[in-house]
JSON list of C-alpha atoms in Angstrom, two decimals:
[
{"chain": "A", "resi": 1, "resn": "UNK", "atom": "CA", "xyz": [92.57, 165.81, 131.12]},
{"chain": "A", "resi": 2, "resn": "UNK", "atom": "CA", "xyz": [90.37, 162.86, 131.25]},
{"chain": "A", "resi": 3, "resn": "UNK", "atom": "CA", "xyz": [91.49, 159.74, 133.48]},
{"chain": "A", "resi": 4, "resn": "UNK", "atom": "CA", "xyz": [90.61, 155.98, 132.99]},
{"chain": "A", "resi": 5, "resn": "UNK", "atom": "CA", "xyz": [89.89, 154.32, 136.33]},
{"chain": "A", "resi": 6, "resn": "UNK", "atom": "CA", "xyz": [89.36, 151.25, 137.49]},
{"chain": "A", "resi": 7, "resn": "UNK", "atom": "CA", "xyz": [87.81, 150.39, 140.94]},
{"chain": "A", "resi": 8, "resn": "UNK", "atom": "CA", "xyz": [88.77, 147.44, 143.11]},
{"chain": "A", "resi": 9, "resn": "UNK", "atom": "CA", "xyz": [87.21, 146.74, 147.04]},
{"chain": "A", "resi": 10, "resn": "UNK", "atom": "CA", "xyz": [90.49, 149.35, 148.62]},
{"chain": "A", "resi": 11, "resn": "UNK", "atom": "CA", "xyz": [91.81, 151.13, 145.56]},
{"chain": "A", "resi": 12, "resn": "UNK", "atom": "CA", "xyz": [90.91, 153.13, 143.20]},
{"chain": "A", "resi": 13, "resn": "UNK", "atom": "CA", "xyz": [93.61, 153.52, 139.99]},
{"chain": "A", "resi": 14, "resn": "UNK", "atom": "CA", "xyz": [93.37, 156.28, 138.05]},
{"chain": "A", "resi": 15, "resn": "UNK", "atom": "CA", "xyz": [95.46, 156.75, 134.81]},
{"chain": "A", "resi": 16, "resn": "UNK", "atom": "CA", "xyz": [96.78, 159.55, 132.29]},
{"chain": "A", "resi": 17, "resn": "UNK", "atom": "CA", "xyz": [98.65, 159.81, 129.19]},
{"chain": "A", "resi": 18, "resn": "UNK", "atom": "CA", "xyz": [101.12, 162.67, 128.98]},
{"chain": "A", "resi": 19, "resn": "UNK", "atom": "CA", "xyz": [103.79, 164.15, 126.84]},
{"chain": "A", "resi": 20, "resn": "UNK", "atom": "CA", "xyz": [104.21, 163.38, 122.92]},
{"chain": "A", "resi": 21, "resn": "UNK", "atom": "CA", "xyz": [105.92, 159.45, 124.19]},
{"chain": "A", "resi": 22, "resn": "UNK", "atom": "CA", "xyz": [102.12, 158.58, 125.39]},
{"chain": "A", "resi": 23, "resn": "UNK", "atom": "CA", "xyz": [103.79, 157.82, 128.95]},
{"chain": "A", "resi": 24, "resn": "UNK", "atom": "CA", "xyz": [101.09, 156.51, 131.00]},
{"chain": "A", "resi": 25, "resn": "UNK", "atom": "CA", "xyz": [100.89, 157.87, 134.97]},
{"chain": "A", "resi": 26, "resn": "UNK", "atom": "CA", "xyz": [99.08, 155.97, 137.42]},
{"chain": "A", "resi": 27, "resn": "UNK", "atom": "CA", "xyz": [98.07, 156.71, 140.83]},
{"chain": "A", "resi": 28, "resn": "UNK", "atom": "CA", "xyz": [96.41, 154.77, 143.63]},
{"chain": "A", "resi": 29, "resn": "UNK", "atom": "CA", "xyz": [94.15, 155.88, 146.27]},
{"chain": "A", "resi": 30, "resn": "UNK", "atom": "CA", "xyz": [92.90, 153.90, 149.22]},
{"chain": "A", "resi": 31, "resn": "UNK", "atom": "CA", "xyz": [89.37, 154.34, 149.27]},
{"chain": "A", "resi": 32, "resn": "UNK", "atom": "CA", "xyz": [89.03, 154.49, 153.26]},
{"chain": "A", "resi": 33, "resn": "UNK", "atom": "CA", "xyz": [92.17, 156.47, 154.30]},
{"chain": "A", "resi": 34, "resn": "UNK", "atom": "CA", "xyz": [93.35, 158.65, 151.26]},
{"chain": "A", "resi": 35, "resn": "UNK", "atom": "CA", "xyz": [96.96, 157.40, 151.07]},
{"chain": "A", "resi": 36, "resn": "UNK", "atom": "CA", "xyz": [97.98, 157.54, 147.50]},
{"chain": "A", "resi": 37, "resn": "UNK", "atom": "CA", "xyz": [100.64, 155.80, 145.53]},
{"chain": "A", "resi": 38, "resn": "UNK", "atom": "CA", "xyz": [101.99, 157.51, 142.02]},
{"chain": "A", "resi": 39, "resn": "UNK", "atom": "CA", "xyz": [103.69, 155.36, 139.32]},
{"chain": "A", "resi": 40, "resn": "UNK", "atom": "CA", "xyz": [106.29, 157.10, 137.33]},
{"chain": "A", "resi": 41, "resn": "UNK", "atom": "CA", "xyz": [105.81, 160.71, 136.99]},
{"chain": "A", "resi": 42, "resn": "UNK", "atom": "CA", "xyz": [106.83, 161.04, 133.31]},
{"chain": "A", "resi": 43, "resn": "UNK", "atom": "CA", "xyz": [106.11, 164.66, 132.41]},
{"chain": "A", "resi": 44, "resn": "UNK", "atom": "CA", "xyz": [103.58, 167.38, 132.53]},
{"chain": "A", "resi": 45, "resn": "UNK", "atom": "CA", "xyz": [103.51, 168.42, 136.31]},
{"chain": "A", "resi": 46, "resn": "UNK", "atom": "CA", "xyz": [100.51, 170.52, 135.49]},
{"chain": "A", "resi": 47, "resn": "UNK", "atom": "CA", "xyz": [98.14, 167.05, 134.24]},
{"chain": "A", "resi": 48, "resn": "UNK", "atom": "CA", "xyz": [99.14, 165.60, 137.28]},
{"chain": "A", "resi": 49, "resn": "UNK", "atom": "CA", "xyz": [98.33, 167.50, 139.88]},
{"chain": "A", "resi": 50, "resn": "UNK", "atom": "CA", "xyz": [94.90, 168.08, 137.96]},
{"chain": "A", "resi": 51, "resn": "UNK", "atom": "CA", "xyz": [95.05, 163.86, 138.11]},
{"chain": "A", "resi": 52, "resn": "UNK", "atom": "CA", "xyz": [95.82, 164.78, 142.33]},
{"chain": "A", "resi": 53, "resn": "UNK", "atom": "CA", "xyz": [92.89, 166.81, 142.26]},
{"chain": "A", "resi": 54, "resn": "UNK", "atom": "CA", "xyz": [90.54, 164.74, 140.54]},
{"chain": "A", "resi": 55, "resn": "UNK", "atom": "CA", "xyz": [91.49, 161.55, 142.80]},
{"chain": "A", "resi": 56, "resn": "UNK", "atom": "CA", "xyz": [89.81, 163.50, 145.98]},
{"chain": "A", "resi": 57, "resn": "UNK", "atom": "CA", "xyz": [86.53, 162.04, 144.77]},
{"chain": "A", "resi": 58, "resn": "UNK", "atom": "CA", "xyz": [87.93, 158.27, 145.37]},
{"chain": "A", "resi": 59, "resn": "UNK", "atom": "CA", "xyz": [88.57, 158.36, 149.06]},
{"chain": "A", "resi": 60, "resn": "UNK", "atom": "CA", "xyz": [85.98, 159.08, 152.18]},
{"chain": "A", "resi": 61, "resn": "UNK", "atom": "CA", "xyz": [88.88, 160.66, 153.73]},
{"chain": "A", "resi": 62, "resn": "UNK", "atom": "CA", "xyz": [91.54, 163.45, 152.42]},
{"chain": "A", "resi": 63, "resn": "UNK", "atom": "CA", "xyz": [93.82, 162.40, 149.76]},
{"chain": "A", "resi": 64, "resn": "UNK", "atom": "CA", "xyz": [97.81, 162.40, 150.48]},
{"chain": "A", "resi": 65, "resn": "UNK", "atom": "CA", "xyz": [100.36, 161.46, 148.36]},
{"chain": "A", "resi": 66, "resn": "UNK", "atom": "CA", "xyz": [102.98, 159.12, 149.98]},
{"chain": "A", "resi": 67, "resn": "UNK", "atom": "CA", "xyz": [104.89, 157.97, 147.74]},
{"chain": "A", "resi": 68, "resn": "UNK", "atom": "CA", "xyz": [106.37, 158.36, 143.93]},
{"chain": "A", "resi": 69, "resn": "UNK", "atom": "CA", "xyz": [107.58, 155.32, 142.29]},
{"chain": "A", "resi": 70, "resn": "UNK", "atom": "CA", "xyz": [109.29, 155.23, 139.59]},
{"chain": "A", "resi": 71, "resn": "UNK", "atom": "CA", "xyz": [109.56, 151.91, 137.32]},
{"chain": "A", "resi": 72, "resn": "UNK", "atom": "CA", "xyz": [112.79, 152.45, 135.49]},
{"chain": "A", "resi": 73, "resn": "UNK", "atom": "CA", "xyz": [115.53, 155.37, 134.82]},
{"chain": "A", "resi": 74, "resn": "UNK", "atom": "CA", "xyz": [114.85, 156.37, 131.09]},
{"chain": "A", "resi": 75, "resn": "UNK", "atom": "CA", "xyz": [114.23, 160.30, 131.03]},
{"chain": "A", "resi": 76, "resn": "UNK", "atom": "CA", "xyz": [110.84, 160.02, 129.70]},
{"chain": "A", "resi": 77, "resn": "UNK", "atom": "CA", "xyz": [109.75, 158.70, 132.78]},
{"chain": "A", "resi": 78, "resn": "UNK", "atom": "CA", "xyz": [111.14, 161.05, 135.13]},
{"chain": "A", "resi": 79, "resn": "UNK", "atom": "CA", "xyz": [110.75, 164.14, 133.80]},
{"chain": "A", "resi": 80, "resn": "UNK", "atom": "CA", "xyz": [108.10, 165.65, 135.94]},
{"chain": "A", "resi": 81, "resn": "UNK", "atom": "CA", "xyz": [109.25, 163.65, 138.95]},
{"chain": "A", "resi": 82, "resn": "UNK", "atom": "CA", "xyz": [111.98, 166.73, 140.62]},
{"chain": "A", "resi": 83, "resn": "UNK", "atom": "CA", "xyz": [108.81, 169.12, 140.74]},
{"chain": "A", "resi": 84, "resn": "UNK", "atom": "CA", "xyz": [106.24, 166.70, 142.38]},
{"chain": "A", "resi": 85, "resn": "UNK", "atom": "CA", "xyz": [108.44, 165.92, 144.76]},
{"chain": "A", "resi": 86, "resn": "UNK", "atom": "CA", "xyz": [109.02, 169.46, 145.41]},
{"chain": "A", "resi": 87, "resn": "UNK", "atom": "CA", "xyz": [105.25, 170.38, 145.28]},
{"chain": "A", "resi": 88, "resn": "UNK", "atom": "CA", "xyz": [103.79, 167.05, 147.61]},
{"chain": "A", "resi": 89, "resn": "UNK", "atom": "CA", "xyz": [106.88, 166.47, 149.58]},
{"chain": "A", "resi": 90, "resn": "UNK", "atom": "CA", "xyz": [105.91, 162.72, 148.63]},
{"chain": "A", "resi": 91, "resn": "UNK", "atom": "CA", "xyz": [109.08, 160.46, 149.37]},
{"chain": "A", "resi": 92, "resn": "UNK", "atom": "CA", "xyz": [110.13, 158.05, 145.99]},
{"chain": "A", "resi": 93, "resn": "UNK", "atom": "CA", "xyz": [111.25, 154.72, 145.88]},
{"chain": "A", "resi": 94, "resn": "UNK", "atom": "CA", "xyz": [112.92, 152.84, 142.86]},
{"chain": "A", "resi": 95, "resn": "UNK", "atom": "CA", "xyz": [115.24, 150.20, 141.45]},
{"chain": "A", "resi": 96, "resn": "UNK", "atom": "CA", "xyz": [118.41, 149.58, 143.20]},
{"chain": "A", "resi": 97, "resn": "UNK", "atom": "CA", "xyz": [119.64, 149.60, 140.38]},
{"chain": "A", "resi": 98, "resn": "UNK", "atom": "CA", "xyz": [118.75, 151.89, 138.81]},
{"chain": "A", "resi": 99, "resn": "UNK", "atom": "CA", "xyz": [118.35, 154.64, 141.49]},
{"chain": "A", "resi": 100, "resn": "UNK", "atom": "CA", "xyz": [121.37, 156.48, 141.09]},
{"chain": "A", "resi": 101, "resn": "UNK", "atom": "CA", "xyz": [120.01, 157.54, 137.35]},
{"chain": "A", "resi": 102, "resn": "UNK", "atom": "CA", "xyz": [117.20, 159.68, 138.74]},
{"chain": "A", "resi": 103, "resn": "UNK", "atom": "CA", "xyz": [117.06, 162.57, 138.93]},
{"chain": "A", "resi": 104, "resn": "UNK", "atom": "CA", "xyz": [116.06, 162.93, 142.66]},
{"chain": "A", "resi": 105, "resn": "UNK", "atom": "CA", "xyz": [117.27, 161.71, 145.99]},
{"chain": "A", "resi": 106, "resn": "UNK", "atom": "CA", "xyz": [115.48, 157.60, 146.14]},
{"chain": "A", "resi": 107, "resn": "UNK", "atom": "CA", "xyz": [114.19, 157.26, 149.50]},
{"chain": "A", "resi": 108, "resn": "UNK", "atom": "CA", "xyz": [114.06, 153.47, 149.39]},
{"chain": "A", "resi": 109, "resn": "UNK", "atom": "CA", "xyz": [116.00, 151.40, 146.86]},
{"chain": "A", "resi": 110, "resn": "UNK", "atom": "CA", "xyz": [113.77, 148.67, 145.50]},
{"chain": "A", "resi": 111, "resn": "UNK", "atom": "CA", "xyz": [114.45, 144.28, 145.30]},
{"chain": "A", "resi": 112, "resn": "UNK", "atom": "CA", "xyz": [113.11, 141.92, 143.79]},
{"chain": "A", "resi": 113, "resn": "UNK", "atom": "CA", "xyz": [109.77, 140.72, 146.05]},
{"chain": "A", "resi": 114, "resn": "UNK", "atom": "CA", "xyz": [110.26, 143.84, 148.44]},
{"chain": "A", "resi": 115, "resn": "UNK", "atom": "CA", "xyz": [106.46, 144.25, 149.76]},
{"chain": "A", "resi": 116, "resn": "UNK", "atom": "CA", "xyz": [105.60, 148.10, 150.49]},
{"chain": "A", "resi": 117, "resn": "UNK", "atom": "CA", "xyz": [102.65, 149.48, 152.38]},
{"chain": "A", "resi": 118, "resn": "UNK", "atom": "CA", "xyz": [100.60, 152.08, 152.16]},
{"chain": "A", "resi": 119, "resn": "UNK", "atom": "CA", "xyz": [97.64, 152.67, 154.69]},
{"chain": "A", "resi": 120, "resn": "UNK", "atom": "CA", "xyz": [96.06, 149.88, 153.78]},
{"chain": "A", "resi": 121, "resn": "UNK", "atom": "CA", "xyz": [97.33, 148.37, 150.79]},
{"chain": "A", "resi": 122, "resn": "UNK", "atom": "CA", "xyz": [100.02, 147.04, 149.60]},
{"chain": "A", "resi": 123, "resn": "UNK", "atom": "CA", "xyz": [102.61, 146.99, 146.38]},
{"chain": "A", "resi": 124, "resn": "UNK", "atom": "CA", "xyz": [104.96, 144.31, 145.42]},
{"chain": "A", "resi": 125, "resn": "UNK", "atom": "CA", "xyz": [108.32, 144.84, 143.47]},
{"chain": "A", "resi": 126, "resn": "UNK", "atom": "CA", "xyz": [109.10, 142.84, 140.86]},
{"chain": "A", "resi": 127, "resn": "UNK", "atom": "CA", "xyz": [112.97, 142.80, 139.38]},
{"chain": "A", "resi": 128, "resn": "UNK", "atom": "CA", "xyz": [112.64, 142.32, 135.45]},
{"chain": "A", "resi": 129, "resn": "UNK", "atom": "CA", "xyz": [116.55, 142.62, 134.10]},
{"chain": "A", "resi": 130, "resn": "UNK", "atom": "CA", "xyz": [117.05, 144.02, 130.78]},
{"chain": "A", "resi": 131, "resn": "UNK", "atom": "CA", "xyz": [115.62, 147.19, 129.79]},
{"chain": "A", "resi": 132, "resn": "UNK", "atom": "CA", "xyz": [117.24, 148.71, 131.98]},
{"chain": "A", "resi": 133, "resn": "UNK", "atom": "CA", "xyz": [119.63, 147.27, 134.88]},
{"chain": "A", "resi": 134, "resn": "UNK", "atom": "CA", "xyz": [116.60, 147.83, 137.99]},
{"chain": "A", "resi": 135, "resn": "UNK", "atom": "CA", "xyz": [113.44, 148.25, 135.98]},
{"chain": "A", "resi": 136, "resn": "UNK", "atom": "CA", "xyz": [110.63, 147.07, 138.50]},
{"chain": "A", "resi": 137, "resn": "UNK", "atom": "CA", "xyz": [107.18, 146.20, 137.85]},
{"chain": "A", "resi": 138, "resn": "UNK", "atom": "CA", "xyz": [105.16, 146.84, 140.71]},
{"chain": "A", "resi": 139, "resn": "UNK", "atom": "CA", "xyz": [102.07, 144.63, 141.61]},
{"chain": "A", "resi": 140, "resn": "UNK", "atom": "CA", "xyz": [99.16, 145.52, 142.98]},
{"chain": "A", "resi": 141, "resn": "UNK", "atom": "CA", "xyz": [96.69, 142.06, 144.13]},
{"chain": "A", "resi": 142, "resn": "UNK", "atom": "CA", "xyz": [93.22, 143.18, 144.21]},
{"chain": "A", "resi": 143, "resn": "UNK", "atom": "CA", "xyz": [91.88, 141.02, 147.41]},
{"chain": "A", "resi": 144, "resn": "UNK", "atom": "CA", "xyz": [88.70, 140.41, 145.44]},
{"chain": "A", "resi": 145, "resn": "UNK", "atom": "CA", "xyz": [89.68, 140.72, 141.70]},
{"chain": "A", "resi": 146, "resn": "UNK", "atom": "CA", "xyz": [92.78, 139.81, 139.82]},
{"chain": "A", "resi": 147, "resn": "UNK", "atom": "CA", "xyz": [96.49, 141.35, 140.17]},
{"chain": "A", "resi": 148, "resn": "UNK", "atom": "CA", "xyz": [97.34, 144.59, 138.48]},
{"chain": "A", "resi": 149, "resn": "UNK", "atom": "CA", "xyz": [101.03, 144.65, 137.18]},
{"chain": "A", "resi": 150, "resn": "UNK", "atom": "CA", "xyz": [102.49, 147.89, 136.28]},
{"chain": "A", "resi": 151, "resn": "UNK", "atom": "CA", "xyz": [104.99, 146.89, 133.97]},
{"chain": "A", "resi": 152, "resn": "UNK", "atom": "CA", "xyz": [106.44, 150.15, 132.91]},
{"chain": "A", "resi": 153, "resn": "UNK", "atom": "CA", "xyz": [108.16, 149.29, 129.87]},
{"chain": "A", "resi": 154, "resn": "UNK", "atom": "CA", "xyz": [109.25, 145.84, 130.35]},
{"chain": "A", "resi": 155, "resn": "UNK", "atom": "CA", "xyz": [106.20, 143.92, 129.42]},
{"chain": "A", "resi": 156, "resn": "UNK", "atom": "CA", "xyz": [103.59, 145.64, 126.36]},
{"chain": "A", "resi": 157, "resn": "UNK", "atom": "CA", "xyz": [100.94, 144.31, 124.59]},
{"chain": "A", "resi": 158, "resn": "UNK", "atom": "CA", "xyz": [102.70, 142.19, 122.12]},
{"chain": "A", "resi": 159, "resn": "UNK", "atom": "CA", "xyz": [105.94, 141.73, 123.46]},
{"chain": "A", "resi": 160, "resn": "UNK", "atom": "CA", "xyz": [108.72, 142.76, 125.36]},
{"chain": "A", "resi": 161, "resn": "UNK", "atom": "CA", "xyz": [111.03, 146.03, 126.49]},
{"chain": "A", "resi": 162, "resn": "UNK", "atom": "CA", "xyz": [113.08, 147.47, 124.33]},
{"chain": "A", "resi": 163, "resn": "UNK", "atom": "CA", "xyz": [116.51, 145.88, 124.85]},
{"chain": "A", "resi": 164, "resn": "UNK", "atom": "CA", "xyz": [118.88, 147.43, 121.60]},
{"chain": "A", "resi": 165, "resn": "UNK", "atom": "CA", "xyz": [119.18, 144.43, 119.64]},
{"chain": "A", "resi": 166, "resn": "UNK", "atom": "CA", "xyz": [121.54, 143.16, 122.53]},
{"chain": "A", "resi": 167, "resn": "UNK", "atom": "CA", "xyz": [120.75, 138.96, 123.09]},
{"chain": "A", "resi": 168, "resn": "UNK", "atom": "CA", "xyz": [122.12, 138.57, 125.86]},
{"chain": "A", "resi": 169, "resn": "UNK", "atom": "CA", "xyz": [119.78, 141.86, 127.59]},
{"chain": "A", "resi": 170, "resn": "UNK", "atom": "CA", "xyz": [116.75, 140.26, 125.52]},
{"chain": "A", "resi": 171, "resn": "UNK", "atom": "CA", "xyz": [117.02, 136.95, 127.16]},
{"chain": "A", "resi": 172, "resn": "UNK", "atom": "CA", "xyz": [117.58, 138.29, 130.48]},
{"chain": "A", "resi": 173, "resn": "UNK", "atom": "CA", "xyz": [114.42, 140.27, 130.21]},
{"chain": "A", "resi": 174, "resn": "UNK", "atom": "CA", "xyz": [111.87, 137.57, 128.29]},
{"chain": "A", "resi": 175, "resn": "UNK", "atom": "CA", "xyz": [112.98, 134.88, 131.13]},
{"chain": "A", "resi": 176, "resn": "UNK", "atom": "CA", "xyz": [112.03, 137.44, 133.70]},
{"chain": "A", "resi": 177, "resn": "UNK", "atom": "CA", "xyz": [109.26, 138.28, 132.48]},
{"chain": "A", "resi": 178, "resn": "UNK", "atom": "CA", "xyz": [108.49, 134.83, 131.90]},
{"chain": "A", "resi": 179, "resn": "UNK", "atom": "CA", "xyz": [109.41, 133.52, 135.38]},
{"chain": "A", "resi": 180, "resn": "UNK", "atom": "CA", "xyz": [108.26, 136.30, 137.63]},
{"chain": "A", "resi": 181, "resn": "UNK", "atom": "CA", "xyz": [105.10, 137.48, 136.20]},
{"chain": "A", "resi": 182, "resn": "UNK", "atom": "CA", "xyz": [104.04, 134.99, 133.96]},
{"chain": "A", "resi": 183, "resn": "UNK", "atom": "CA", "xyz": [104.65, 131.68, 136.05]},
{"chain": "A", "resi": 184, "resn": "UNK", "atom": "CA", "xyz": [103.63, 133.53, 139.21]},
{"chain": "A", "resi": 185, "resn": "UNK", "atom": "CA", "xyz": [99.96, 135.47, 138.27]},
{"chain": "A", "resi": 186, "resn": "UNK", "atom": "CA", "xyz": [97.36, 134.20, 136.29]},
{"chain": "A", "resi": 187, "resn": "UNK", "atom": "CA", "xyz": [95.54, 135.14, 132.93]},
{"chain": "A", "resi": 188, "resn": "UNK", "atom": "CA", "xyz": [93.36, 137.29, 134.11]},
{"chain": "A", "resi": 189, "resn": "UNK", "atom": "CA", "xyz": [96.13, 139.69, 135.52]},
{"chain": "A", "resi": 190, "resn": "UNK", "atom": "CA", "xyz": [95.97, 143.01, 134.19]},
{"chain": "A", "resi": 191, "resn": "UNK", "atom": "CA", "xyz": [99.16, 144.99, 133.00]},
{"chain": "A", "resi": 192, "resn": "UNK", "atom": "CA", "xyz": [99.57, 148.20, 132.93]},
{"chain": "A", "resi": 193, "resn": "UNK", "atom": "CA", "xyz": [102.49, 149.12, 130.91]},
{"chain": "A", "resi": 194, "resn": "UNK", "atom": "CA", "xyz": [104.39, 152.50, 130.27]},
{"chain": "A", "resi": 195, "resn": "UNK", "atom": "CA", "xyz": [103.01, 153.29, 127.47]},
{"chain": "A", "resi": 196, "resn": "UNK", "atom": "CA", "xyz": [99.91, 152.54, 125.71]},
{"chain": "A", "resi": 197, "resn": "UNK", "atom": "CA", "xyz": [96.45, 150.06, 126.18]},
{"chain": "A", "resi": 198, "resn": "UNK", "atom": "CA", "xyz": [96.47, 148.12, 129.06]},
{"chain": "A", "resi": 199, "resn": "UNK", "atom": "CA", "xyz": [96.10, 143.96, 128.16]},
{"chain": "A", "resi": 200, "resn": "UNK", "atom": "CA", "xyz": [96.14, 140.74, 130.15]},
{"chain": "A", "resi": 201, "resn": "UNK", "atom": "CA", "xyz": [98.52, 138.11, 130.81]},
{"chain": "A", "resi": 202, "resn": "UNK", "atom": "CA", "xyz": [96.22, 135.66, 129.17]},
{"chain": "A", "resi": 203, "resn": "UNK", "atom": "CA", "xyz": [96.10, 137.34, 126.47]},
{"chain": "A", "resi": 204, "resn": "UNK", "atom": "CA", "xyz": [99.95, 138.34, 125.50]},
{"chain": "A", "resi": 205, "resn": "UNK", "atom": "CA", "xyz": [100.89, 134.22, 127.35]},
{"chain": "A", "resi": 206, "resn": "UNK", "atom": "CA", "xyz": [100.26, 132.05, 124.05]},
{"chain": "A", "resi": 207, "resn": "UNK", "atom": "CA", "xyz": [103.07, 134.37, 121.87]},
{"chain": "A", "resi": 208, "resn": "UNK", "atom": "CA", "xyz": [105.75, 134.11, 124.72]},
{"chain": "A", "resi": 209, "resn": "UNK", "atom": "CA", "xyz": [107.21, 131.49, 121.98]},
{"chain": "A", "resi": 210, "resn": "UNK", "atom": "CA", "xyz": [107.25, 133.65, 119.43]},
{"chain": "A", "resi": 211, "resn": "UNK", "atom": "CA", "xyz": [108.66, 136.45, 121.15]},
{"chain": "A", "resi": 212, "resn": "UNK", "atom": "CA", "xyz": [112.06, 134.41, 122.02]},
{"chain": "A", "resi": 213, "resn": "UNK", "atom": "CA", "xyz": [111.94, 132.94, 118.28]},
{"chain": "A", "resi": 214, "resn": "UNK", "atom": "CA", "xyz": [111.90, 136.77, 116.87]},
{"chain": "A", "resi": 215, "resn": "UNK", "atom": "CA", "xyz": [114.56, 137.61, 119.00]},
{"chain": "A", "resi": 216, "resn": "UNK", "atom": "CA", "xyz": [112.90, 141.20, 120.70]}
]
């Protein structure tokens, strides 16, 4: 299965789609030490390790995966996750709250602006309420390019999470998303969301508006 990538100065990111939901997968490699970071582990163990494999050519040193991170609880993201943890031994990290959902042991339990390392880069958590209880976008800042979000799916191109027609879950999650990613980054930031194209702050910030007057 082909992978998009996109290379910044330490990282490489390599993504997949997988399973008939289009759930995306994304994994970081540190180009100098091989330390590797994989974002939600939806389904289709088999694409991913071939996505393990592939990533050997974006390091000068041997590839290791640290650590699996999953962005929220909803089965389609998880469904491949019990296996590569069995397979890599890679420890996981997720919400707080929504850790106890998953289907595997959570090694670390996730806050909002809780700063992880790995090697040498590092991920930020971001707490967006209202898809799920502890969905968490993590962020990735490029130290010569702009931010990469990984929204999973609390922020898509054109709007949003899915939050059931509940208000008070919908507001929750657009002020979120409106305080903690777009008041803190800036257009150019790229998001990665769970599903589907990628897009850009600057692109989805003018219809912000629109999104609370529609109501999802």
């Amino acid at each position: 299965m082909d992978s998009l990538i996109h290379s910044s100065r330490d990282v490489t990111i390599r993504s997949i789609s997988v399973s008939e939901m289009n759930n995306n997968v994304y994994l970081l490699t540190s180009k100098s030490t091989g330390g590797q970071l994989l974002i939600d582990a939806s389904d289709d163990l088999p694409a991913i390790q071939q996505l393990l494999e592939d990533s050997a050519a974006d390091s000068s040193a041997p590839t290791k995966l640290l650590r699996i991170a999953t962005t929220h609880q909803h089965w389609d993201h998880v469904r491949a996750l019990p296996e590569l943890v069995a397979v890599t031994g890679a420890t996981t990290s997720a919400g707080a709250d929504d850790a106890d959902a998953l289907p595997v042991p959570v090694d670390v339990r996730l806050g909002h602006g809780d700063v992880e390392r790995f090697d040498d880069f590092e991920i930020s958590a971001v707490h967006l309420r209202g898809h799920t209880p502890g969905s968490i976008a993590f962020v990735y800042q490029d130290p010569d390019g702009p931010a990469h979000i990984f929204s999973g799916d609390s922020l898509f191109p054109g709007g949003v999470g899915n939050t059931q027609k509940d208000p008070a879950r919908f507001t929750s999650l657009l002020n979120d998303v409106s305080e903690r990613l777009f008041d803190a980054y800036p257009d150019e930031t790229l998001v990665h969301p769970g599903h589907g194209l990628p897009t850009t702050l600057g692109a989805e910030r003018p219809h912000l508006e629109e999104w609370r007057a529609r109501g999802w």
